[in-house]
Short mmCIF file of C-alpha atoms in Angstrom, two decimals:
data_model
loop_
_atom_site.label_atom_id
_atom_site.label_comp_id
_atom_site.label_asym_id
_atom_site.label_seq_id
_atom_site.Cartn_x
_atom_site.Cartn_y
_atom_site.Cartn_z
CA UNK A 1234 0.00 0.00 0.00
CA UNK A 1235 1.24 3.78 -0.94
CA UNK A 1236 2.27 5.59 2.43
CA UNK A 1237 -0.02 8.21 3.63
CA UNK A 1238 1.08 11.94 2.80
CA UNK A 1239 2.57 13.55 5.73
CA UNK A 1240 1.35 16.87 5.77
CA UNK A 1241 3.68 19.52 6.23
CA UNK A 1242 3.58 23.14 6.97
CA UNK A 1243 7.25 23.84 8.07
CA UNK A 1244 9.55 22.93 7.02
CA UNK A 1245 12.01 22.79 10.40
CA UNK A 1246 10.89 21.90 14.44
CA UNK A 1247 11.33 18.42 14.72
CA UNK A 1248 13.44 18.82 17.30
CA UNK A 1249 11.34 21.48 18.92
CA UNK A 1250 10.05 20.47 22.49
CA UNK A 1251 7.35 22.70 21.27
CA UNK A 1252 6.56 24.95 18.35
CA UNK A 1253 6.24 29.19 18.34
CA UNK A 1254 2.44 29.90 18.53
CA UNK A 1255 0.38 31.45 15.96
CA UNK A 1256 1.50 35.20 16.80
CA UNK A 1257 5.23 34.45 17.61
CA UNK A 1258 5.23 33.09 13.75
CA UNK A 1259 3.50 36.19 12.58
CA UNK A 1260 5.80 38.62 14.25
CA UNK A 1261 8.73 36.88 12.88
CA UNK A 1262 7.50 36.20 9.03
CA UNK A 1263 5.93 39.96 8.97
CA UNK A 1264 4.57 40.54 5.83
CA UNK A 1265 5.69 37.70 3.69
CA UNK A 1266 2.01 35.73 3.38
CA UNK A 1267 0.32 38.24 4.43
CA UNK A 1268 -1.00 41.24 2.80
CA UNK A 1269 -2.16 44.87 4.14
CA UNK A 1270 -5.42 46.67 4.44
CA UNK A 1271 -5.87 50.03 2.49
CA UNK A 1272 -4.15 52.68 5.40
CA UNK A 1273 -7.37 54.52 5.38
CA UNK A 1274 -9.95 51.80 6.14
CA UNK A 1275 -7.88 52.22 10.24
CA UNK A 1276 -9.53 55.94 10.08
CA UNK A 1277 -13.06 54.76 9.34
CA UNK A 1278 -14.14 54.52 12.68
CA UNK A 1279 -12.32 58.21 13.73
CA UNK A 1280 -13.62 59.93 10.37
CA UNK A 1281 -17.40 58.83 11.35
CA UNK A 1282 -16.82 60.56 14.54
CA UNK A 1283 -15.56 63.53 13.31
CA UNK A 1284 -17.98 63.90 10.75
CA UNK A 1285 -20.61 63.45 13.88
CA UNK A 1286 -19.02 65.99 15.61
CA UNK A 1287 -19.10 68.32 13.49
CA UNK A 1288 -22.86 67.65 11.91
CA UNK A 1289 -24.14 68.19 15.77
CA UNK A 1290 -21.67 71.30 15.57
CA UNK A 1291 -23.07 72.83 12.78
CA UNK A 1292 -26.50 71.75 13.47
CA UNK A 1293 -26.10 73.67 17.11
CA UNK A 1294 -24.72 76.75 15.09
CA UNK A 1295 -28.11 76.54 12.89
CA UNK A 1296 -25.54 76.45 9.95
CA UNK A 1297 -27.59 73.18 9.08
CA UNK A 1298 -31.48 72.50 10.20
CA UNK A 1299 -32.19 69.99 12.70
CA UNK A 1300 -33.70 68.07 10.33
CA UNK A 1301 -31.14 67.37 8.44
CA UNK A 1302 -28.39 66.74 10.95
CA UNK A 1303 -31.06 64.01 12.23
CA UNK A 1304 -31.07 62.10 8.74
CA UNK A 1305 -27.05 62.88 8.11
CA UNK A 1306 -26.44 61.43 11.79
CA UNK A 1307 -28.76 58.60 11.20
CA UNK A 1308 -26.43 57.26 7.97
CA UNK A 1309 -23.46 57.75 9.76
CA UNK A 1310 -24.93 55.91 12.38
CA UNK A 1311 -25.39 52.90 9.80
CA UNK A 1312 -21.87 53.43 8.36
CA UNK A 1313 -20.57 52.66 12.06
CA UNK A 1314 -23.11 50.01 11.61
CA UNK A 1315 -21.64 48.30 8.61
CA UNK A 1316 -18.08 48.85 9.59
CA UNK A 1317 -18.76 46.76 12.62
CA UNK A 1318 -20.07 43.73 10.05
CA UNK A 1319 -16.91 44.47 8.22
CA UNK A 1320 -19.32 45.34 5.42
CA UNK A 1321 -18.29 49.04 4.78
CA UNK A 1322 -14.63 48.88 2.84
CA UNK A 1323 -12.34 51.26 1.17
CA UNK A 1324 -12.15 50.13 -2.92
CA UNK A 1325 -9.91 51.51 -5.38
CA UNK A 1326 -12.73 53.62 -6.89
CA UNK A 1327 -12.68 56.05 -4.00
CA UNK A 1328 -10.31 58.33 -2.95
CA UNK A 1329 -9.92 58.06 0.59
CA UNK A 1330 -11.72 57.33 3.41
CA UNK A 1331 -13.59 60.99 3.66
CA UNK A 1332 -14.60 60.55 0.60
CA UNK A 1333 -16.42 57.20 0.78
CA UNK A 1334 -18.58 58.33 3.75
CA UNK A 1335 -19.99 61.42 1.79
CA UNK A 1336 -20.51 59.28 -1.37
CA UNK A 1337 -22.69 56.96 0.51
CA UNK A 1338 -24.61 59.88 2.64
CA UNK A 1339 -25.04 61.58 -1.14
CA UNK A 1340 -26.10 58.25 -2.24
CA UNK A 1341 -28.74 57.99 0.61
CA UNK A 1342 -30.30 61.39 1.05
CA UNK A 1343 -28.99 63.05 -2.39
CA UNK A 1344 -26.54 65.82 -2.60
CA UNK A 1345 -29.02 68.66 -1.04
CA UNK A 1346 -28.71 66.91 2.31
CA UNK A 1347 -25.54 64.29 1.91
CA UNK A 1348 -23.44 67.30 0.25
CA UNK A 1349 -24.20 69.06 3.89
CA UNK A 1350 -21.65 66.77 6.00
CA UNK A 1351 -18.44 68.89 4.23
CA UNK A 1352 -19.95 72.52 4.85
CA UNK A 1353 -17.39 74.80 6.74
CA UNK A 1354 -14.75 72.12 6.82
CA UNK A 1355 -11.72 70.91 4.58
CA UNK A 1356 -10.30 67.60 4.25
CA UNK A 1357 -7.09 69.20 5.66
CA UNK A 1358 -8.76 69.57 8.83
CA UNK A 1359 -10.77 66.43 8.70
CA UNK A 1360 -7.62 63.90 7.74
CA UNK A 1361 -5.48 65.81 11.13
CA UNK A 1362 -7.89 65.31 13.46
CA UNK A 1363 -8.76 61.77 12.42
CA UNK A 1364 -4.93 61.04 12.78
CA UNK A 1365 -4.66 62.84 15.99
CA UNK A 1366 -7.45 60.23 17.44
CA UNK A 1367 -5.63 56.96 15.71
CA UNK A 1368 -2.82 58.14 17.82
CA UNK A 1369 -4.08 59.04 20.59
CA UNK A 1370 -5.84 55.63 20.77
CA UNK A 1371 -2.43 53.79 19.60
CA UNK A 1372 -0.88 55.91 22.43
CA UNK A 1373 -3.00 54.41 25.31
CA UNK A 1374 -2.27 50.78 24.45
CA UNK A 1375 1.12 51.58 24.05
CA UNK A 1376 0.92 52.91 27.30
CA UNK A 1377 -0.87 49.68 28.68
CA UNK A 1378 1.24 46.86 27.36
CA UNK A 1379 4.35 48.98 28.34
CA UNK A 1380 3.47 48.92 32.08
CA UNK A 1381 2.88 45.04 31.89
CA UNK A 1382 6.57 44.84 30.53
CA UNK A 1383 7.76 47.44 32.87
CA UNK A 1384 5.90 44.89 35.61
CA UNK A 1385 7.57 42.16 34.31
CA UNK A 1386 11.32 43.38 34.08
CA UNK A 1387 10.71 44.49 37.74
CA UNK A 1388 9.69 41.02 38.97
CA UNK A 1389 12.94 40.13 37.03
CA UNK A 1390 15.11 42.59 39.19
CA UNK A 1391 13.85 41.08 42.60
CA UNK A 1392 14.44 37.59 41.23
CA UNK A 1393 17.45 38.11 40.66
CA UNK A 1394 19.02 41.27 42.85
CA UNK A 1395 21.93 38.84 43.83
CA UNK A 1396 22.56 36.68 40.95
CA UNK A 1397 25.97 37.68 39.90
CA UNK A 1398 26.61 37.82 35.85
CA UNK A 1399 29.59 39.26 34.24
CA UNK A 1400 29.11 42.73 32.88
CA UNK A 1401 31.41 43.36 29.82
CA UNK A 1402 32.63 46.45 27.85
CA UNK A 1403 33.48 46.73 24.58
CA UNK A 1404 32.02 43.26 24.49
CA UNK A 1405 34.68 42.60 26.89
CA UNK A 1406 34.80 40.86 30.67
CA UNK A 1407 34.91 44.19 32.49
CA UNK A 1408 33.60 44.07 35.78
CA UNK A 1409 30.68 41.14 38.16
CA UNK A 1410 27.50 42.80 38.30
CA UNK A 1411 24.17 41.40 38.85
CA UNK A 1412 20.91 40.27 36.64
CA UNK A 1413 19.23 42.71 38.96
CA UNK A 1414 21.07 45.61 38.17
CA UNK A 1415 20.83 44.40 34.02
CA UNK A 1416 17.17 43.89 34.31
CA UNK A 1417 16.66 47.10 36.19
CA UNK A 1418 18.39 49.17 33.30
CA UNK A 1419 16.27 47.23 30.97
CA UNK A 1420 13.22 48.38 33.05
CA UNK A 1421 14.26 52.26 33.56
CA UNK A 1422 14.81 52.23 29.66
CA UNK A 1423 11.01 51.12 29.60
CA UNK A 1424 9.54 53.94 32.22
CA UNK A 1425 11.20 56.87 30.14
CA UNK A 1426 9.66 55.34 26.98
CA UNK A 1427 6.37 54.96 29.07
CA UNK A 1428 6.59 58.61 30.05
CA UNK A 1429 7.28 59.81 26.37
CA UNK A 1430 4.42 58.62 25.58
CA UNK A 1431 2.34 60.20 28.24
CA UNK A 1432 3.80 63.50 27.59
CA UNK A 1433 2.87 63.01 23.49
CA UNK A 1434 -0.62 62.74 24.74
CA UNK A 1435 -0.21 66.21 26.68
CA UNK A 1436 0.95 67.86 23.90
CA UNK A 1437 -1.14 66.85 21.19
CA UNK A 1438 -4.17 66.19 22.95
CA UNK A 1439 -5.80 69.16 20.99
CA UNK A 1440 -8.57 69.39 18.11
CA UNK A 1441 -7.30 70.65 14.22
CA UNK A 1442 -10.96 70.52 13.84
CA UNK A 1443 -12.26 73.49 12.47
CA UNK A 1444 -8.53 75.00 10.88
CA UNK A 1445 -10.17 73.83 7.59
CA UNK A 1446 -6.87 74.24 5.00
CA UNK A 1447 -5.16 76.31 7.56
CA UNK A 1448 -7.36 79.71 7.33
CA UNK A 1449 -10.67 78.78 8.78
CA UNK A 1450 -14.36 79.02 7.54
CA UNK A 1451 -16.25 82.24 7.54
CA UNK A 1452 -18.97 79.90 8.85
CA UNK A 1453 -19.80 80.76 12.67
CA UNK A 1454 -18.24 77.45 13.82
CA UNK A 1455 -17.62 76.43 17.04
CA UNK A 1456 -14.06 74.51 17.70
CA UNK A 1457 -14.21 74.20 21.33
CA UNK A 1458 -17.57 71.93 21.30
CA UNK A 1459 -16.41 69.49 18.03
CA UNK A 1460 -13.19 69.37 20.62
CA UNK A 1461 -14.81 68.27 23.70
CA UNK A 1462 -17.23 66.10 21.59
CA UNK A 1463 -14.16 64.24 20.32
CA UNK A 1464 -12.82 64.47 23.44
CA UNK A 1465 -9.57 66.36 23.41
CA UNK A 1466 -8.65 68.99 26.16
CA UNK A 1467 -9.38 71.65 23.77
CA UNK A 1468 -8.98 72.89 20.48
CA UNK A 1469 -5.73 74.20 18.49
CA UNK A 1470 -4.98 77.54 19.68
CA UNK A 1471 -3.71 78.32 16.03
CA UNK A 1472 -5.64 77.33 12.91
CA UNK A 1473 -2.89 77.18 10.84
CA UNK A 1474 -0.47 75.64 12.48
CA UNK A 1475 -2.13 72.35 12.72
CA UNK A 1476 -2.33 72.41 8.73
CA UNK A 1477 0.98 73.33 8.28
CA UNK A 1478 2.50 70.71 10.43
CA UNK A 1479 0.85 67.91 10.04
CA UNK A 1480 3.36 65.31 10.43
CA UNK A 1481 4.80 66.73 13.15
CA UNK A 1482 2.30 64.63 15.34
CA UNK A 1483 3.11 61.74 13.72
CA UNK A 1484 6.86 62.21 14.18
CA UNK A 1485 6.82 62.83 17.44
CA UNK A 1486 5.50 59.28 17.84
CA UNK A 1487 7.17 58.08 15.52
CA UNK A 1488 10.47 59.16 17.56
CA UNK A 1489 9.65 57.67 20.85
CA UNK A 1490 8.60 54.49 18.79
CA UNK A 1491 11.77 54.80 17.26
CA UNK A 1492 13.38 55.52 21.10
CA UNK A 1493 11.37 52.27 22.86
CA UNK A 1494 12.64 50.19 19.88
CA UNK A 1495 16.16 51.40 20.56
CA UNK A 1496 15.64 49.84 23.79
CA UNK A 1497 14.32 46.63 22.67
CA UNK A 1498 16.89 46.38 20.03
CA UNK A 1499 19.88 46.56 22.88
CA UNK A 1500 17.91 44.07 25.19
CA UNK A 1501 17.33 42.14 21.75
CA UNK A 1502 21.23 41.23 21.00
CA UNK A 1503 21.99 40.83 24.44
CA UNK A 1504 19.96 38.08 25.13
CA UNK A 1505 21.21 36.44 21.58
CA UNK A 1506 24.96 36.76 22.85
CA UNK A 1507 24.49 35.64 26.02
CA UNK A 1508 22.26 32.67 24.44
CA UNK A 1509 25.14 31.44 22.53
CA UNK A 1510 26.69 28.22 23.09
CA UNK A 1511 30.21 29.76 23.93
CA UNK A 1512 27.85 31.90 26.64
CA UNK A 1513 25.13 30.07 27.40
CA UNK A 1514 24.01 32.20 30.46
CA UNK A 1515 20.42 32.14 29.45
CA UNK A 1516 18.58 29.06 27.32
CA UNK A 1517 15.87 30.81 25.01
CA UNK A 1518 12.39 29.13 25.03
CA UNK A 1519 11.53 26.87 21.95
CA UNK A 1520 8.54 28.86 21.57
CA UNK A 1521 10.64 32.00 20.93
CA UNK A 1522 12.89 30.15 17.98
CA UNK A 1523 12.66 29.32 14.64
CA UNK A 1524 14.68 26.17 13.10
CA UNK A 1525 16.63 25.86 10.10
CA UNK A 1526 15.22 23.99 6.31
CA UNK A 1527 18.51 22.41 6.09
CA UNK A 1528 20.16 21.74 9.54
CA UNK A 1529 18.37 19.52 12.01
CA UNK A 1530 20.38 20.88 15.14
CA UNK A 1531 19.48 24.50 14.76
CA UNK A 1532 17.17 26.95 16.67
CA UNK A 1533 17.94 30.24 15.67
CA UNK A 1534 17.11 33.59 17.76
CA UNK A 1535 15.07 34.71 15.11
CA UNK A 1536 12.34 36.71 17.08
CA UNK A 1537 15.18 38.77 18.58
CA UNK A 1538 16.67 39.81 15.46
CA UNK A 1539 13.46 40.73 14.20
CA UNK A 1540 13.21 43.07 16.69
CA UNK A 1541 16.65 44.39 15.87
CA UNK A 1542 15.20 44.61 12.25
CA UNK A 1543 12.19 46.41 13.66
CA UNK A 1544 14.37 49.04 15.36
CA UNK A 1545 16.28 49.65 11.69
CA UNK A 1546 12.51 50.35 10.21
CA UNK A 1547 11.76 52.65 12.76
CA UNK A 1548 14.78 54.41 12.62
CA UNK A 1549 14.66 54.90 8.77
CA UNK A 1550 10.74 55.79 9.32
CA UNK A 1551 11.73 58.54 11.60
CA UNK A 1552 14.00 60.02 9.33
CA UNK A 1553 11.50 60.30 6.66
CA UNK A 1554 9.08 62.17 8.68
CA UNK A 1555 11.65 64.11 9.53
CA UNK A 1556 12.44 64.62 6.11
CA UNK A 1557 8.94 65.03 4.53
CA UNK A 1558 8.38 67.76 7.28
CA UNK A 1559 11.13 69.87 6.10
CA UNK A 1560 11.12 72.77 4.31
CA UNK A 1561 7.67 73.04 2.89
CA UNK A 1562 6.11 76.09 2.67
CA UNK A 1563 3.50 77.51 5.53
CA UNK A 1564 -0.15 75.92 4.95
CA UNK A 1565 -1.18 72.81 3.62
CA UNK A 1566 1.34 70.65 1.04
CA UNK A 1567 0.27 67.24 -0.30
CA UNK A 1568 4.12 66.25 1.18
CA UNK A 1569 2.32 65.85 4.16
CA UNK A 1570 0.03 62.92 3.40
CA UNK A 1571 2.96 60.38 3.17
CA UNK A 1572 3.41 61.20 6.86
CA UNK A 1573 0.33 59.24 7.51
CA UNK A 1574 1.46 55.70 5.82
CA UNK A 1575 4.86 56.03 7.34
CA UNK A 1576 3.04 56.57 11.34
CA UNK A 1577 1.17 53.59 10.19
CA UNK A 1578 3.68 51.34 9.53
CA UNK A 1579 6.14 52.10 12.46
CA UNK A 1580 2.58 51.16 15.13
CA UNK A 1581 2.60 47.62 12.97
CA UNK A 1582 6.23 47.31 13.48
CA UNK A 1583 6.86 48.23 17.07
CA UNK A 1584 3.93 47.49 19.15
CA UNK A 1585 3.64 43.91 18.97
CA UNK A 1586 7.38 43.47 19.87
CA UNK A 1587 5.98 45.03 23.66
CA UNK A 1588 4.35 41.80 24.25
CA UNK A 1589 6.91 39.39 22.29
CA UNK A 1590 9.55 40.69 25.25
CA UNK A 1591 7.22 40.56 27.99
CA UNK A 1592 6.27 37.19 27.14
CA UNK A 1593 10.16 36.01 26.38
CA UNK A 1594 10.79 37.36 30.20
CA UNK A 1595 8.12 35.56 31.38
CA UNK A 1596 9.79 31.95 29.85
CA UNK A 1597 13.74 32.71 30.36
CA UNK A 1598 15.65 30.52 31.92
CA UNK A 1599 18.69 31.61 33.77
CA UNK A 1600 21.63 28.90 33.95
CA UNK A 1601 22.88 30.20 37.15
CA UNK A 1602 25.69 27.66 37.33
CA UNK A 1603 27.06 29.04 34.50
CA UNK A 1604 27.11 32.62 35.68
CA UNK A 1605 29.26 31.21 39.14
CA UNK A 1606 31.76 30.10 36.35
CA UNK A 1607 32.12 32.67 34.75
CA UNK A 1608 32.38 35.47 37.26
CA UNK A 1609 35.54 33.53 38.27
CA UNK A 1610 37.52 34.12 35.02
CA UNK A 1611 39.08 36.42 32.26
CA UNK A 1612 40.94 38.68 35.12
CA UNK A 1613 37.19 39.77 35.63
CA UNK A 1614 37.83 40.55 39.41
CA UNK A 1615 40.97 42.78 39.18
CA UNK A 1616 39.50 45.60 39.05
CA UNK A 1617 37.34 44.92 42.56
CA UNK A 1618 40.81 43.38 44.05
CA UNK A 1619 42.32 46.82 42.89
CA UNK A 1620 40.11 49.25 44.59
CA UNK A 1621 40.04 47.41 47.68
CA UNK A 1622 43.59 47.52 47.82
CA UNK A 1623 43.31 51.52 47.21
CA UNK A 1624 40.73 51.60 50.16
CA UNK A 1625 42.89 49.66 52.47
CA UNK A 1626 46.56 51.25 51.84
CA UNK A 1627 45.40 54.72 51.32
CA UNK A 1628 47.99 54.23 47.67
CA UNK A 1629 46.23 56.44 44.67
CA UNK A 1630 44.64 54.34 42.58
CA UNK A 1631 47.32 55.57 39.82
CA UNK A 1632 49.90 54.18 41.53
CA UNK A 1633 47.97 50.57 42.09
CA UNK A 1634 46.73 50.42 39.08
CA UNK A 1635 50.19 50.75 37.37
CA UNK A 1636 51.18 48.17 39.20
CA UNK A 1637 48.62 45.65 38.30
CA UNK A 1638 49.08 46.65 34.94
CA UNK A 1639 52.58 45.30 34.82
CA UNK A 1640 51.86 42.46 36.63
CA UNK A 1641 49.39 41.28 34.00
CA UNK A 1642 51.88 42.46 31.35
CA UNK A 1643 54.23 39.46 33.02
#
């Protein structure tokens, strides 16, 4: 009889204890099998609550009748509606996002009442304060899954306050310190990016809503209720400085992205050197490895380079904000829209790693028996043996450490 047909979906992990779940694999193959959503169809949710704001805005202004803010809430209300069923989508026959929601209020009520929803507004307007409540969303769960990390590097530091490890220099033995002290660097690293984020939310926590392209409406709008509707502390002092630097939102996040990723990218090759065989202080969980398609032995570090990968993408990201934002002339340039794309790719890149390296914390194992070892060699106590003879001679430390200097020369 024929053999059955193995089936086979990977092509390494036999010698796996157990396979990388579903999200480790996705975090680690990015984009390679799977695709992207049109970048606009994440604002669909924020544009219908602009566009609600603002129809009860002008409605209270009596720029619109009652009546008609009633029918141009009610579709918007069955936009949301759809959206939920995943039944209202963004095709290549529309523009953008903005654009799609007035089509289908035209569509339903005609153009005398659906052509209402854009009076005494621009998309300039519209598009920055949609952005600023992506972000300020993205913000808060950043802010969330940080302090679970930042929770679980502490747990780390008690753990291990008085496991000894040898810290190194120029990727050198240099001096014993402790896990404690290395996992509470990793963790201060993680508070300042924590607070970055808090203070992005204080300074952008404000409402372009109303700046239409950057020199208002001659409409008597009111920009401090579509503000507290939307919920921000207020609106932009400025019209037109909202319109003319738009990006500069998104590359503010973009930089303490780019910052936290910086972190994660250090913590990242750490753990890969001291994982190596000719370390082996730690042993990295199966479920954080990949295997090889042609060597049976291997299980690669792959999730931590990714990371380190991430951090590169972030870094070039940043740059091209920076970049785009750069020299354009005051009000509104079309520059500007790339910003968006480029703030949406860096939250894809960097927020999952959060919970890759909490979870990777959570599984480490420590071989403590190697770390006694190796705080023993490479000369790595001289330097202690050296100030203690300073302390107890009252010699400079000059003078000492000439000495030992020449001794180790012998």
């Amino acid at each position: 009889m024929p053999q059955k047909q193995q089936k086979i979906h990977k092509l390494w992990g036999g010698n796996f204890s157990h396979l990388p779940p579903q999200h480790i694999l996705d975090f680690a193959s990015g984009s390679d099998v799977k695709g992207k959503k049109p970048y606009d169809e994440r604002l669909i949710p924020y544009d219908i609550a602009v566009n609600q704001a603002h129809v009860k805005m002008l409605s209270k202004q009596q720029i619109i009748s009652a009546q008609d803010a009633r029918l141009l809430l009610k579709g918007l209300e069955e936009i949301k509606a759809l959206y939920k069923q995943g039944k209202f989508t963004l095709s290549e026959g529309v523009e953008d996002v903005h654009t799609a929601i007035e089509v289908y209020l035209i569509k339903k009520y005609g153009v005398a009442v659906g052509g209402k929803v854009h009076t005494a507004r621009s998309r300039n307007d519209q598009v920055a304060t949609d952005m600023r409540l992506y972000l300020k969303d993205q913000t808060k769960v950043f802010i969330v899954e940080l302090t679970q990390l930042i929770f679980a590097l502490q747990q780390l530091k008690k753990k291990y306050a008085c496991v000894k490890i040898p810290g190194f220099t120029h990727h050198r033995p240099a001096m014993v310190t402790t896990l404690g002290v290395v996992f509470g660097a990793w963790k201060e690293g993680v508070v300042r990016d924590k607070m970055r984020f808090k203070q992005w939310l204080t300074l952008y926590n404000k409402s372009p809503l109303g700046a239409g392209t950057g020199y208002g409406t001659s409409f008597p709008i009111d920009r401090k209720y579509t503000a507290k509707l939307l919920g921000f502390s207020g609106a932009e002092p400025n019209i037109l400085d909202p319109i003319t630097n738009r990006g500069e939102t998104e590359t503010a996040f973009v930089f303490t992205c780019a910052l936290m990723m910086k972190h994660f990218s250090q913590i990242a090759q750490t753990l890969i050197l001291w994982s190596m065989p000719q370390f082996g202080y730690i042993s990295l969980p199966d479920g954080f490895c990949t295997g090889s398609s042609i060597m049976p032995h291997k299980k690669n570090p792959d999730v931590l380079e990714v990371i380190k990968a991430k951090a590169a993408i972030l870094y070039g990201a940043l740059q091209s904000l920076l970049a785009i934002n750069s020299g354009n002339f005051i009000g509104y340039n079309r520059d500007t829209q790339w910003t968006k794309y480029l703030v949406m790719d860096a939250v894809d890149e960097s927020f999952p790693g959060i919970k890759v390296l909490k979870e990777l914390f959570g599984a480490l194992s420590i071989n403590e028996h190697v770390l006694v070892k190796a705080c023993k060699e490479d000369d790595i106590l001289i330097t202690c043996a050296m100030e203690k003879e300073v302390q107890q001679t009252g010699q400079s430390l000059r003078a000492v450490k000439q000495r030992v200097e020449k001794a180790l020369k012998i």
